[in-house]
Amino acid sequence: MNSSATDNPTIGDLGEFGLIDRVRAQVGQNRHILLGPGDDAAHVSTNDGTFVVSSDLLLEGRHFRRDWSSPHDIGRKAAACNLSDISAMGGVATALTVGFGAPADLPVAWALEMVRGFEDECAHVGAHIVGGDVTESDKIIIAVTAMGDAARPVRRSGALPGDYVAYSGELGLAGAGFATLSRGFRSPKAAVEAHRVPRPPYAAGPQAAGVGATSMTDVSDGLLADLGHIADASGVAIDLDSHTFVVPEPVATVGEALGRNAMDFVLTGGDDYALVATFSSETTVPAGWTRIGQVADGSGVTVDGAAYEGASGHQHFR
Amino acid sequence: MNSSATDNPTIGDLGEFGLIDRVRAQVGQNRHILLGPGDDAAHVSTNDGTFVVSSDLLLEGRHFRRDWSSPHDIGRKAAACNLSDISAMGGVATALTVGFGAPADLPVAWALEMVRGFEDECAHVGAHIVGGDVTESDKIIIAVTAMGDAARPVRRSGALPGDYVAYSGELGLAGAGFATLSRGFRSPKAAVEAHRVPRPPYAAGPQAAGVGATSMTDVSDGLLADLGHIADASGVAIDLDSHTFVVPEPVATVGEALGRNAMDFVLTGGDDYALVATFSSETTVPAGWTRIGQVADGSGVTVDGAAYEGASGHQHFR
């Protein structure tokens, strides 16, 4: 572990504090960050005296693979899934903390590329890393907490019968990309790229909150699974109209190549971090949102009035 | 992994959402928590429009051992090291997020005992768990982020020549306990217990901030190492007077039994989460604080005017 430092030092060469120093040099600043990394805690301001916060724990081999994704991509995706949660509350993320576990022989350059990926993804919303922790670990562990400002947080529990359902962002692309990579293929590129680095529609969250969305969540486990969380939390039924979906071209291609129904990816594929929300019937469908279904009395999520007979969304431990 | 549920179900039996439901039922509420676990993000209020935040990543086998500590103790300690960081800023923690990785065959009861440990430790300051994430992992991973209110955050960088150094809490007990357990012994109990569950002097943080502490940190890596962070950040030298320390009885006992200098544990033992701070010479030593040294021009930390010839503090990757 104590190999001498070289032009391409490992984390073990640099040590905990050496690594933290290099990370600090790479991290930016916004008006909310009163004190960034390097002290016992960071100090962050809010606009209205409240903040929203969300955490994710990402593990090598389970949530990402070093042979499939670059460190920059892994950083971007780890940031994206947390920033997306803040957006799904109708908020804008301002600050992140990152807990990082890594083997001592990991090149420092890998960690710094990952941090650059974090900062590049955070640039979409103006957030920065404000703190974290570093420890030695057999495999890479990335624990992210995102904090942000939300004037009117939109919960999962507010959907009402009569509301319509709409989404913004991409559906099925990342799932099709995962299926592609799992079979050892590297194209279609759009799908593979979407698995490596999702493109959440961050601005659509505050936009939906601004026009009074009654409930909202991001699609991380799959559209049906995540709408199931809204249906459960709101005590309502949701029915989707399959004819309203436009299957993205790369998703159709993957479906054909792998002999799978492309709608499976759209309805059950995770990791695209689209936003899905419900709106009162009096609310005009916001620009960039697509209406896909209806809220009614009852429970559960159906497609064209019936349970969907396809693969179900991802759930850990199952 | 899909063994049938029993009276003692595993995490694999319950699944991600089943486990989260049981955790939610165990988590309390305070006036700052506008929305707790179960949505995309939690919603937390602050008193003055700012908050402080700190993260730690704790790994089984590295930061805790299931054969040394109960799940309740592990939860308490994981909470303590984060709550202590907030206290070391002069703040009071209000909310925690917990990322939890665990093998599918871990009994649910273990996880819930750990959560109870978290909540019991949080009760010292009135904080609660407001969110988190659960994922499958070979070994247990606990990623904690604590957020809190601090009217006047006290940084590590404010120590000035002429200030005095004081600490509050315990020094050396946890380190002596670790040495004891490492040799296969289980007593003295006070030391072993201190390693399992530290007792940070949470209230001493806001107290020190209130009387104008110029710098402060908590002792997680060892007194000399953590004072080194203050000396570095403040650009000053710190000298400690060894005669001002009272070596706790169990620490003296362990030193004698293991043939080690008891002052090693006091000066370099980590994990007690004492607070150490600097105060202007005009400030009366606050109740519960012990004066142990002096700030001067220069750099580095010395004891009785000389470099300390003992074991150094813990650093990851070294």
Short mmCIF file of N, CA, C and O in Angstrom, two decimals, chain A residues 59-173:
data_model
loop_
_atom_site.label_atom_id
_atom_site.label_comp_id
_atom_site.label_asym_id
_atom_site.label_seq_id
_atom_site.Cartn_x
_atom_site.Cartn_y
_atom_site.Cartn_z
N LEU A 59 -22.95 1.03 -5.63
CA LEU A 59 -21.88 0.07 -5.44
C LEU A 59 -21.36 -0.45 -6.77
O LEU A 59 -22.15 -0.77 -7.68
N GLU A 60 -20.04 -0.56 -6.84
CA GLU A 60 -19.40 -1.16 -8.02
C GLU A 60 -19.92 -2.58 -8.21
O GLU A 60 -20.05 -3.35 -7.25
N GLY A 61 -20.19 -2.93 -9.46
CA GLY A 61 -20.65 -4.28 -9.78
C GLY A 61 -22.16 -4.41 -9.69
O GLY A 61 -22.74 -5.30 -10.31
N ARG A 62 -22.78 -3.51 -8.93
CA ARG A 62 -24.24 -3.55 -8.78
C ARG A 62 -24.89 -2.37 -9.50
O ARG A 62 -25.86 -2.54 -10.23
N HIS A 63 -24.35 -1.18 -9.30
CA HIS A 63 -24.92 0.01 -9.93
C HIS A 63 -24.07 0.53 -11.08
O HIS A 63 -24.52 1.32 -11.87
N PHE A 64 -22.82 0.14 -11.11
CA PHE A 64 -21.95 0.56 -12.21
C PHE A 64 -20.82 -0.44 -12.34
O PHE A 64 -20.52 -1.19 -11.39
N ARG A 65 -20.21 -0.48 -13.52
CA ARG A 65 -19.06 -1.36 -13.76
C ARG A 65 -17.96 -0.54 -14.40
O ARG A 65 -18.18 0.21 -15.34
N ARG A 66 -16.74 -0.72 -13.88
CA ARG A 66 -15.61 0.06 -14.42
C ARG A 66 -15.29 -0.32 -15.86
O ARG A 66 -14.68 0.46 -16.58
N ASP A 67 -15.66 -1.55 -16.28
CA ASP A 67 -15.37 -1.93 -17.67
C ASP A 67 -16.45 -1.45 -18.64
O ASP A 67 -16.27 -1.50 -19.84
N TRP A 68 -17.58 -0.98 -18.12
CA TRP A 68 -18.64 -0.47 -18.99
C TRP A 68 -18.63 1.05 -19.06
O TRP A 68 -19.08 1.64 -20.04
N SER A 69 -18.21 1.70 -17.99
CA SER A 69 -18.34 3.15 -17.89
C SER A 69 -17.01 3.77 -17.47
O SER A 69 -16.27 3.19 -16.68
N SER A 70 -16.76 4.98 -17.98
CA SER A 70 -15.56 5.72 -17.56
C SER A 70 -15.82 6.30 -16.17
O SER A 70 -16.97 6.44 -15.75
N PRO A 71 -14.76 6.67 -15.43
CA PRO A 71 -14.97 7.31 -14.13
C PRO A 71 -15.78 8.60 -14.26
O PRO A 71 -16.59 8.92 -13.38
N HIS A 72 -15.59 9.33 -15.35
CA HIS A 72 -16.35 10.55 -15.56
C HIS A 72 -17.84 10.23 -15.70
O HIS A 72 -18.69 10.89 -15.09
N ASP A 73 -18.15 9.19 -16.48
CA ASP A 73 -19.55 8.77 -16.64
C ASP A 73 -20.14 8.32 -15.30
O ASP A 73 -21.31 8.61 -14.99
N ILE A 74 -19.36 7.58 -14.53
CA ILE A 74 -19.85 7.07 -13.25
C ILE A 74 -20.16 8.23 -12.30
O ILE A 74 -21.18 8.25 -11.61
N GLY A 75 -19.28 9.23 -12.29
CA GLY A 75 -19.53 10.43 -11.48
C GLY A 75 -20.77 11.17 -11.93
O GLY A 75 -21.60 11.57 -11.11
N ARG A 76 -20.90 11.31 -13.26
CA ARG A 76 -22.08 12.01 -13.77
C ARG A 76 -23.37 11.29 -13.38
O ARG A 76 -24.34 11.89 -12.94
N LYS A 77 -23.36 9.95 -13.53
CA LYS A 77 -24.57 9.19 -13.24
C LYS A 77 -24.89 9.22 -11.74
O LYS A 77 -26.05 9.34 -11.34
N ALA A 78 -23.85 9.10 -10.90
CA ALA A 78 -24.08 9.13 -9.45
C ALA A 78 -24.66 10.48 -9.03
O ALA A 78 -25.54 10.55 -8.18
N ALA A 79 -24.16 11.55 -9.64
CA ALA A 79 -24.73 12.87 -9.37
C ALA A 79 -26.16 12.94 -9.90
O ALA A 79 -27.08 13.39 -9.20
N ALA A 80 -26.36 12.46 -11.13
CA ALA A 80 -27.66 12.60 -11.80
C ALA A 80 -28.79 11.97 -11.00
O ALA A 80 -29.87 12.54 -10.85
N CYS A 81 -28.55 10.76 -10.47
CA CYS A 81 -29.67 10.08 -9.80
C CYS A 81 -30.07 10.82 -8.53
O CYS A 81 -31.23 10.75 -8.12
N ASN A 82 -29.14 11.57 -7.93
CA ASN A 82 -29.49 12.36 -6.75
C ASN A 82 -30.07 13.71 -7.10
O ASN A 82 -31.05 14.16 -6.49
N LEU A 83 -29.48 14.38 -8.07
CA LEU A 83 -30.02 15.67 -8.50
C LEU A 83 -31.44 15.50 -9.00
O LEU A 83 -32.30 16.36 -8.81
N SER A 84 -31.68 14.34 -9.63
CA SER A 84 -33.01 14.05 -10.15
C SER A 84 -34.04 13.96 -9.03
O SER A 84 -35.20 14.39 -9.19
N ASP A 85 -33.64 13.37 -7.89
CA ASP A 85 -34.57 13.29 -6.75
C ASP A 85 -34.98 14.68 -6.27
O ASP A 85 -36.13 14.90 -5.89
N ILE A 86 -34.02 15.60 -6.26
CA ILE A 86 -34.33 16.97 -5.83
C ILE A 86 -35.28 17.62 -6.85
O ILE A 86 -36.25 18.28 -6.47
N SER A 87 -34.99 17.38 -8.13
CA SER A 87 -35.86 17.91 -9.19
C SER A 87 -37.27 17.32 -9.06
O SER A 87 -38.27 18.02 -9.28
N ALA A 88 -37.35 16.04 -8.69
CA ALA A 88 -38.65 15.37 -8.57
C ALA A 88 -39.47 15.90 -7.39
O ALA A 88 -40.66 15.61 -7.27
N MET A 89 -38.84 16.67 -6.51
CA MET A 89 -39.57 17.36 -5.44
C MET A 89 -39.98 18.76 -5.91
O MET A 89 -40.59 19.51 -5.15
N GLY A 90 -39.61 19.12 -7.12
CA GLY A 90 -39.85 20.47 -7.61
C GLY A 90 -38.75 21.42 -7.21
O GLY A 90 -38.91 22.64 -7.31
N GLY A 91 -37.62 20.88 -6.76
CA GLY A 91 -36.54 21.72 -6.24
C GLY A 91 -35.35 21.84 -7.18
O GLY A 91 -35.30 21.20 -8.24
N VAL A 92 -34.41 22.66 -6.78
CA VAL A 92 -33.15 22.82 -7.49
C VAL A 92 -32.02 22.51 -6.51
O VAL A 92 -31.93 23.13 -5.45
N ALA A 93 -31.19 21.51 -6.87
CA ALA A 93 -30.12 21.11 -5.96
C ALA A 93 -29.08 22.21 -5.85
O ALA A 93 -28.76 22.88 -6.83
N THR A 94 -28.54 22.41 -4.63
CA THR A 94 -27.52 23.43 -4.41
C THR A 94 -26.20 22.83 -3.95
O THR A 94 -25.14 23.41 -4.16
N ALA A 95 -26.25 21.66 -3.29
CA ALA A 95 -25.04 21.12 -2.66
C ALA A 95 -25.11 19.60 -2.58
O ALA A 95 -26.18 19.03 -2.41
N LEU A 96 -23.95 18.95 -2.72
CA LEU A 96 -23.86 17.49 -2.60
C LEU A 96 -22.76 17.13 -1.61
O LEU A 96 -21.73 17.80 -1.56
N THR A 97 -22.97 16.04 -0.87
CA THR A 97 -21.84 15.41 -0.18
C THR A 97 -21.62 14.04 -0.83
O THR A 97 -22.56 13.40 -1.30
N VAL A 98 -20.37 13.62 -0.86
CA VAL A 98 -20.00 12.36 -1.50
C VAL A 98 -19.13 11.54 -0.54
O VAL A 98 -18.02 11.95 -0.19
N GLY A 99 -19.64 10.40 -0.12
CA GLY A 99 -18.83 9.42 0.60
C GLY A 99 -18.21 8.49 -0.43
O GLY A 99 -18.92 7.97 -1.30
N PHE A 100 -16.89 8.28 -0.35
CA PHE A 100 -16.20 7.54 -1.40
C PHE A 100 -15.35 6.45 -0.76
O PHE A 100 -14.45 6.74 0.02
N GLY A 101 -15.67 5.20 -1.08
CA GLY A 101 -14.84 4.08 -0.66
C GLY A 101 -14.12 3.54 -1.88
O GLY A 101 -14.72 3.40 -2.95
N ALA A 102 -12.82 3.24 -1.75
CA ALA A 102 -12.06 2.78 -2.91
C ALA A 102 -10.86 1.96 -2.46
O ALA A 102 -10.33 2.18 -1.37
N PRO A 103 -10.41 1.03 -3.32
CA PRO A 103 -9.19 0.28 -3.01
C PRO A 103 -7.98 1.22 -3.02
O PRO A 103 -7.96 2.20 -3.77
N ALA A 104 -6.98 0.90 -2.20
CA ALA A 104 -5.79 1.77 -2.10
C ALA A 104 -5.04 1.84 -3.43
O ALA A 104 -4.35 2.81 -3.70
N ASP A 105 -5.19 0.81 -4.28
CA ASP A 105 -4.43 0.84 -5.54
C ASP A 105 -5.19 1.52 -6.68
O ASP A 105 -4.76 1.49 -7.83
N LEU A 106 -6.31 2.15 -6.36
CA LEU A 106 -7.03 2.89 -7.39
C LEU A 106 -6.22 4.13 -7.77
O LEU A 106 -5.82 4.90 -6.89
N PRO A 107 -5.99 4.36 -9.07
CA PRO A 107 -5.27 5.59 -9.45
C PRO A 107 -6.02 6.84 -8.99
O PRO A 107 -7.25 6.90 -9.12
N VAL A 108 -5.29 7.79 -8.47
CA VAL A 108 -5.89 9.06 -8.06
C VAL A 108 -6.63 9.68 -9.24
O VAL A 108 -7.70 10.27 -9.09
N ALA A 109 -6.05 9.51 -10.44
CA ALA A 109 -6.66 10.09 -11.64
C ALA A 109 -8.09 9.57 -11.82
O ALA A 109 -8.97 10.31 -12.29
N TRP A 110 -8.33 8.32 -11.45
CA TRP A 110 -9.69 7.75 -11.57
C TRP A 110 -10.65 8.54 -10.68
O TRP A 110 -11.72 8.98 -11.11
N ALA A 111 -10.24 8.72 -9.43
CA ALA A 111 -11.10 9.44 -8.48
C ALA A 111 -11.35 10.88 -8.93
O ALA A 111 -12.47 11.38 -8.82
N LEU A 112 -10.31 11.53 -9.44
CA LEU A 112 -10.47 12.93 -9.83
C LEU A 112 -11.35 13.05 -11.09
O LEU A 112 -12.11 14.01 -11.23
N GLU A 113 -11.25 12.06 -11.99
CA GLU A 113 -12.14 12.04 -13.16
C GLU A 113 -13.58 11.88 -12.71
O GLU A 113 -14.51 12.48 -13.26
N MET A 114 -13.79 11.01 -11.73
CA MET A 114 -15.14 10.82 -11.19
C MET A 114 -15.66 12.12 -10.60
O MET A 114 -16.81 12.51 -10.83
N VAL A 115 -14.80 12.82 -9.84
CA VAL A 115 -15.21 14.10 -9.25
C VAL A 115 -15.54 15.10 -10.35
O VAL A 115 -16.52 15.85 -10.26
N ARG A 116 -14.74 15.10 -11.43
CA ARG A 116 -15.03 15.99 -12.55
C ARG A 116 -16.39 15.65 -13.17
O ARG A 116 -17.16 16.54 -13.54
N GLY A 117 -16.71 14.36 -13.24
CA GLY A 117 -18.02 13.94 -13.72
C GLY A 117 -19.13 14.47 -12.82
O GLY A 117 -20.16 14.98 -13.29
N PHE A 118 -18.91 14.38 -11.51
CA PHE A 118 -19.87 14.94 -10.55
C PHE A 118 -20.08 16.42 -10.82
O PHE A 118 -21.21 16.89 -10.94
N GLU A 119 -18.98 17.16 -10.90
CA GLU A 119 -19.09 18.60 -11.04
C GLU A 119 -19.71 18.97 -12.40
O GLU A 119 -20.50 19.92 -12.48
N ASP A 120 -19.38 18.21 -13.45
CA ASP A 120 -19.96 18.51 -14.77
C ASP A 120 -21.47 18.29 -14.76
O ASP A 120 -22.23 19.05 -15.35
N GLU A 121 -21.91 17.20 -14.10
CA GLU A 121 -23.35 16.96 -14.05
C GLU A 121 -24.03 18.01 -13.17
O GLU A 121 -25.10 18.52 -13.50
N CYS A 122 -23.38 18.35 -12.06
CA CYS A 122 -23.93 19.37 -11.15
C CYS A 122 -24.08 20.72 -11.83
O CYS A 122 -24.93 21.54 -11.44
N ALA A 123 -23.23 20.96 -12.83
CA ALA A 123 -23.27 22.25 -13.54
C ALA A 123 -24.63 22.48 -14.19
O ALA A 123 -25.04 23.62 -14.39
N HIS A 124 -25.37 21.39 -14.50
CA HIS A 124 -26.71 21.55 -15.11
C HIS A 124 -27.66 22.30 -14.20
O HIS A 124 -28.62 22.91 -14.65
N VAL A 125 -27.44 22.21 -12.88
CA VAL A 125 -28.34 22.87 -11.94
C VAL A 125 -27.62 23.91 -11.07
O VAL A 125 -28.26 24.60 -10.28
N GLY A 126 -26.29 23.99 -11.19
CA GLY A 126 -25.54 24.97 -10.41
C GLY A 126 -25.10 24.48 -9.04
O GLY A 126 -24.65 25.27 -8.21
N ALA A 127 -25.22 23.17 -8.78
CA ALA A 127 -24.81 22.63 -7.48
C ALA A 127 -23.31 22.30 -7.48
O ALA A 127 -22.67 22.26 -8.53
N HIS A 128 -22.75 22.08 -6.30
CA HIS A 128 -21.36 21.65 -6.16
C HIS A 128 -21.23 20.69 -4.99
O HIS A 128 -22.10 20.64 -4.12
N ILE A 129 -20.11 19.96 -4.99
CA ILE A 129 -19.78 19.11 -3.84
C ILE A 129 -19.35 20.00 -2.69
O ILE A 129 -18.50 20.87 -2.86
N VAL A 130 -19.94 19.80 -1.51
CA VAL A 130 -19.57 20.62 -0.35
C VAL A 130 -18.89 19.81 0.75
O VAL A 130 -18.45 20.38 1.76
N GLY A 131 -18.81 18.52 0.59
CA GLY A 131 -18.17 17.73 1.64
C GLY A 131 -18.26 16.26 1.33
O GLY A 131 -18.71 15.86 0.25
N GLY A 132 -17.81 15.43 2.27
CA GLY A 132 -17.86 14.00 2.06
C GLY A 132 -16.92 13.28 2.97
O GLY A 132 -16.50 13.79 4.01
N ASP A 133 -16.56 12.08 2.56
CA ASP A 133 -15.71 11.23 3.38
C ASP A 133 -15.01 10.26 2.44
O ASP A 133 -15.53 9.92 1.37
N VAL A 134 -13.81 9.84 2.82
CA VAL A 134 -13.05 8.91 1.99
C VAL A 134 -12.58 7.77 2.87
O VAL A 134 -12.09 8.01 3.98
N THR A 135 -12.75 6.55 2.41
CA THR A 135 -12.27 5.42 3.19
C THR A 135 -11.83 4.30 2.27
O THR A 135 -12.18 4.27 1.09
N GLU A 136 -11.02 3.39 2.81
CA GLU A 136 -10.54 2.29 1.99
C GLU A 136 -11.59 1.18 1.94
O GLU A 136 -12.27 0.91 2.92
N SER A 137 -11.71 0.56 0.76
CA SER A 137 -12.76 -0.44 0.56
C SER A 137 -12.33 -1.36 -0.58
O SER A 137 -11.59 -0.94 -1.48
N ASP A 138 -12.74 -2.63 -0.55
CA ASP A 138 -12.35 -3.57 -1.61
C ASP A 138 -12.87 -3.12 -2.97
O ASP A 138 -12.15 -3.13 -3.96
N LYS A 139 -14.14 -2.75 -3.00
CA LYS A 139 -14.75 -2.27 -4.24
C LYS A 139 -15.13 -0.81 -4.07
O LYS A 139 -15.23 -0.32 -2.95
N ILE A 140 -15.39 -0.15 -5.18
CA ILE A 140 -15.74 1.27 -5.10
C ILE A 140 -17.16 1.43 -4.57
O ILE A 140 -18.08 0.74 -4.99
N ILE A 141 -17.31 2.34 -3.63
CA ILE A 141 -18.60 2.70 -3.04
C ILE A 141 -18.77 4.20 -3.21
O ILE A 141 -17.85 4.96 -2.93
N ILE A 142 -19.95 4.61 -3.68
CA ILE A 142 -20.24 6.04 -3.83
C ILE A 142 -21.54 6.34 -3.10
O ILE A 142 -22.60 5.86 -3.51
N ALA A 143 -21.46 7.08 -2.01
CA ALA A 143 -22.64 7.45 -1.23
C ALA A 143 -22.89 8.93 -1.43
O ALA A 143 -22.05 9.75 -1.06
N VAL A 144 -24.01 9.27 -2.03
CA VAL A 144 -24.27 10.66 -2.40
C VAL A 144 -25.47 11.19 -1.62
O VAL A 144 -26.48 10.50 -1.48
N THR A 145 -25.35 12.41 -1.11
CA THR A 145 -26.49 13.11 -0.54
C THR A 145 -26.60 14.46 -1.25
O THR A 145 -25.63 15.19 -1.34
N ALA A 146 -27.79 14.72 -1.79
CA ALA A 146 -28.03 16.00 -2.47
C ALA A 146 -29.00 16.83 -1.65
O ALA A 146 -29.97 16.30 -1.11
N MET A 147 -28.71 18.12 -1.55
CA MET A 147 -29.58 19.05 -0.85
C MET A 147 -29.98 20.17 -1.79
O MET A 147 -29.19 20.54 -2.66
N GLY A 148 -31.18 20.70 -1.62
CA GLY A 148 -31.60 21.75 -2.53
C GLY A 148 -32.71 22.59 -1.97
O GLY A 148 -33.22 22.36 -0.87
N ASP A 149 -33.08 23.56 -2.77
CA ASP A 149 -34.12 24.53 -2.44
C ASP A 149 -35.39 24.15 -3.18
O ASP A 149 -35.35 23.88 -4.38
N ALA A 150 -36.51 24.13 -2.50
CA ALA A 150 -37.79 23.89 -3.16
C ALA A 150 -38.83 24.78 -2.52
O ALA A 150 -39.11 24.66 -1.33
N ALA A 151 -39.36 25.70 -3.30
CA ALA A 151 -40.33 26.66 -2.76
C ALA A 151 -41.59 25.93 -2.32
O ALA A 151 -42.16 26.21 -1.27
N ARG A 152 -42.01 24.96 -3.12
CA ARG A 152 -43.24 24.20 -2.81
C ARG A 152 -42.96 22.74 -3.16
O ARG A 152 -43.21 22.31 -4.28
N PRO A 153 -42.41 21.96 -2.23
CA PRO A 153 -42.06 20.56 -2.55
C PRO A 153 -43.29 19.77 -2.98
O PRO A 153 -44.35 19.86 -2.36
N VAL A 154 -43.14 19.03 -4.07
CA VAL A 154 -44.24 18.22 -4.60
C VAL A 154 -44.03 16.77 -4.16
O VAL A 154 -43.04 16.14 -4.52
N ARG A 155 -44.96 16.26 -3.38
CA ARG A 155 -44.84 14.91 -2.81
C ARG A 155 -45.42 13.88 -3.77
O ARG A 155 -46.02 14.20 -4.77
N ARG A 156 -45.24 12.60 -3.38
CA ARG A 156 -45.84 11.53 -4.18
C ARG A 156 -47.31 11.33 -3.82
O ARG A 156 -48.02 10.61 -4.51
N SER A 157 -47.73 11.96 -2.76
CA SER A 157 -49.02 11.59 -2.15
C SER A 157 -50.19 12.48 -2.56
O SER A 157 -51.28 12.33 -2.03
N GLY A 158 -49.99 13.39 -3.53
CA GLY A 158 -51.04 14.37 -3.79
C GLY A 158 -51.91 14.11 -5.01
O GLY A 158 -52.77 14.94 -5.35
N ALA A 159 -51.73 12.97 -5.69
CA ALA A 159 -52.53 12.71 -6.90
C ALA A 159 -54.00 12.51 -6.54
O ALA A 159 -54.32 11.86 -5.55
N LEU A 160 -54.90 13.08 -7.36
CA LEU A 160 -56.34 13.00 -7.08
C LEU A 160 -57.06 12.39 -8.27
O LEU A 160 -56.67 12.62 -9.43
N PRO A 161 -58.13 11.62 -8.04
CA PRO A 161 -58.93 11.10 -9.14
C PRO A 161 -59.35 12.25 -10.06
O PRO A 161 -59.74 13.31 -9.57
N GLY A 162 -59.23 12.05 -11.36
CA GLY A 162 -59.54 13.10 -12.32
C GLY A 162 -58.28 13.79 -12.83
O GLY A 162 -58.30 14.39 -13.91
N ASP A 163 -57.18 13.72 -12.08
CA ASP A 163 -55.91 14.28 -12.56
C ASP A 163 -55.44 13.50 -13.79
O ASP A 163 -55.80 12.34 -13.98
N TYR A 164 -54.63 14.14 -14.61
CA TYR A 164 -53.97 13.39 -15.68
C TYR A 164 -52.51 13.16 -15.32
O TYR A 164 -51.95 13.82 -14.45
N VAL A 165 -51.91 12.16 -16.00
CA VAL A 165 -50.52 11.78 -15.76
C VAL A 165 -49.69 12.22 -16.95
O VAL A 165 -50.11 12.05 -18.11
N ALA A 166 -48.52 12.80 -16.70
CA ALA A 166 -47.64 13.20 -17.80
C ALA A 166 -46.19 12.96 -17.39
O ALA A 166 -45.88 12.86 -16.20
N TYR A 167 -45.33 12.83 -18.40
CA TYR A 167 -43.91 12.65 -18.09
C TYR A 167 -43.08 13.61 -18.92
O TYR A 167 -43.52 14.12 -19.95
N SER A 168 -41.86 13.84 -18.45
CA SER A 168 -40.89 14.63 -19.20
C SER A 168 -39.56 13.89 -19.14
O SER A 168 -39.20 13.33 -18.11
N GLY A 169 -38.83 13.87 -20.25
CA GLY A 169 -37.54 13.17 -20.28
C GLY A 169 -37.61 11.94 -21.16
O GLY A 169 -38.46 11.87 -22.05
N GLU A 170 -36.72 11.00 -20.90
CA GLU A 170 -36.63 9.81 -21.75
C GLU A 170 -37.13 8.58 -21.00
O GLU A 170 -36.93 8.45 -19.80
N LEU A 171 -37.75 7.66 -21.73
CA LEU A 171 -38.23 6.41 -21.13
C LEU A 171 -37.74 5.22 -21.96
O LEU A 171 -37.98 5.18 -23.17
N GLY A 172 -37.08 4.27 -21.34
CA GLY A 172 -36.72 3.03 -22.03
C GLY A 172 -35.32 3.01 -22.59
O GLY A 172 -34.76 1.93 -22.82
N LEU A 173 -34.74 4.18 -22.81
CA LEU A 173 -33.41 4.23 -23.44
C LEU A 173 -32.34 3.55 -22.56
O LEU A 173 -31.58 2.72 -23.05
#
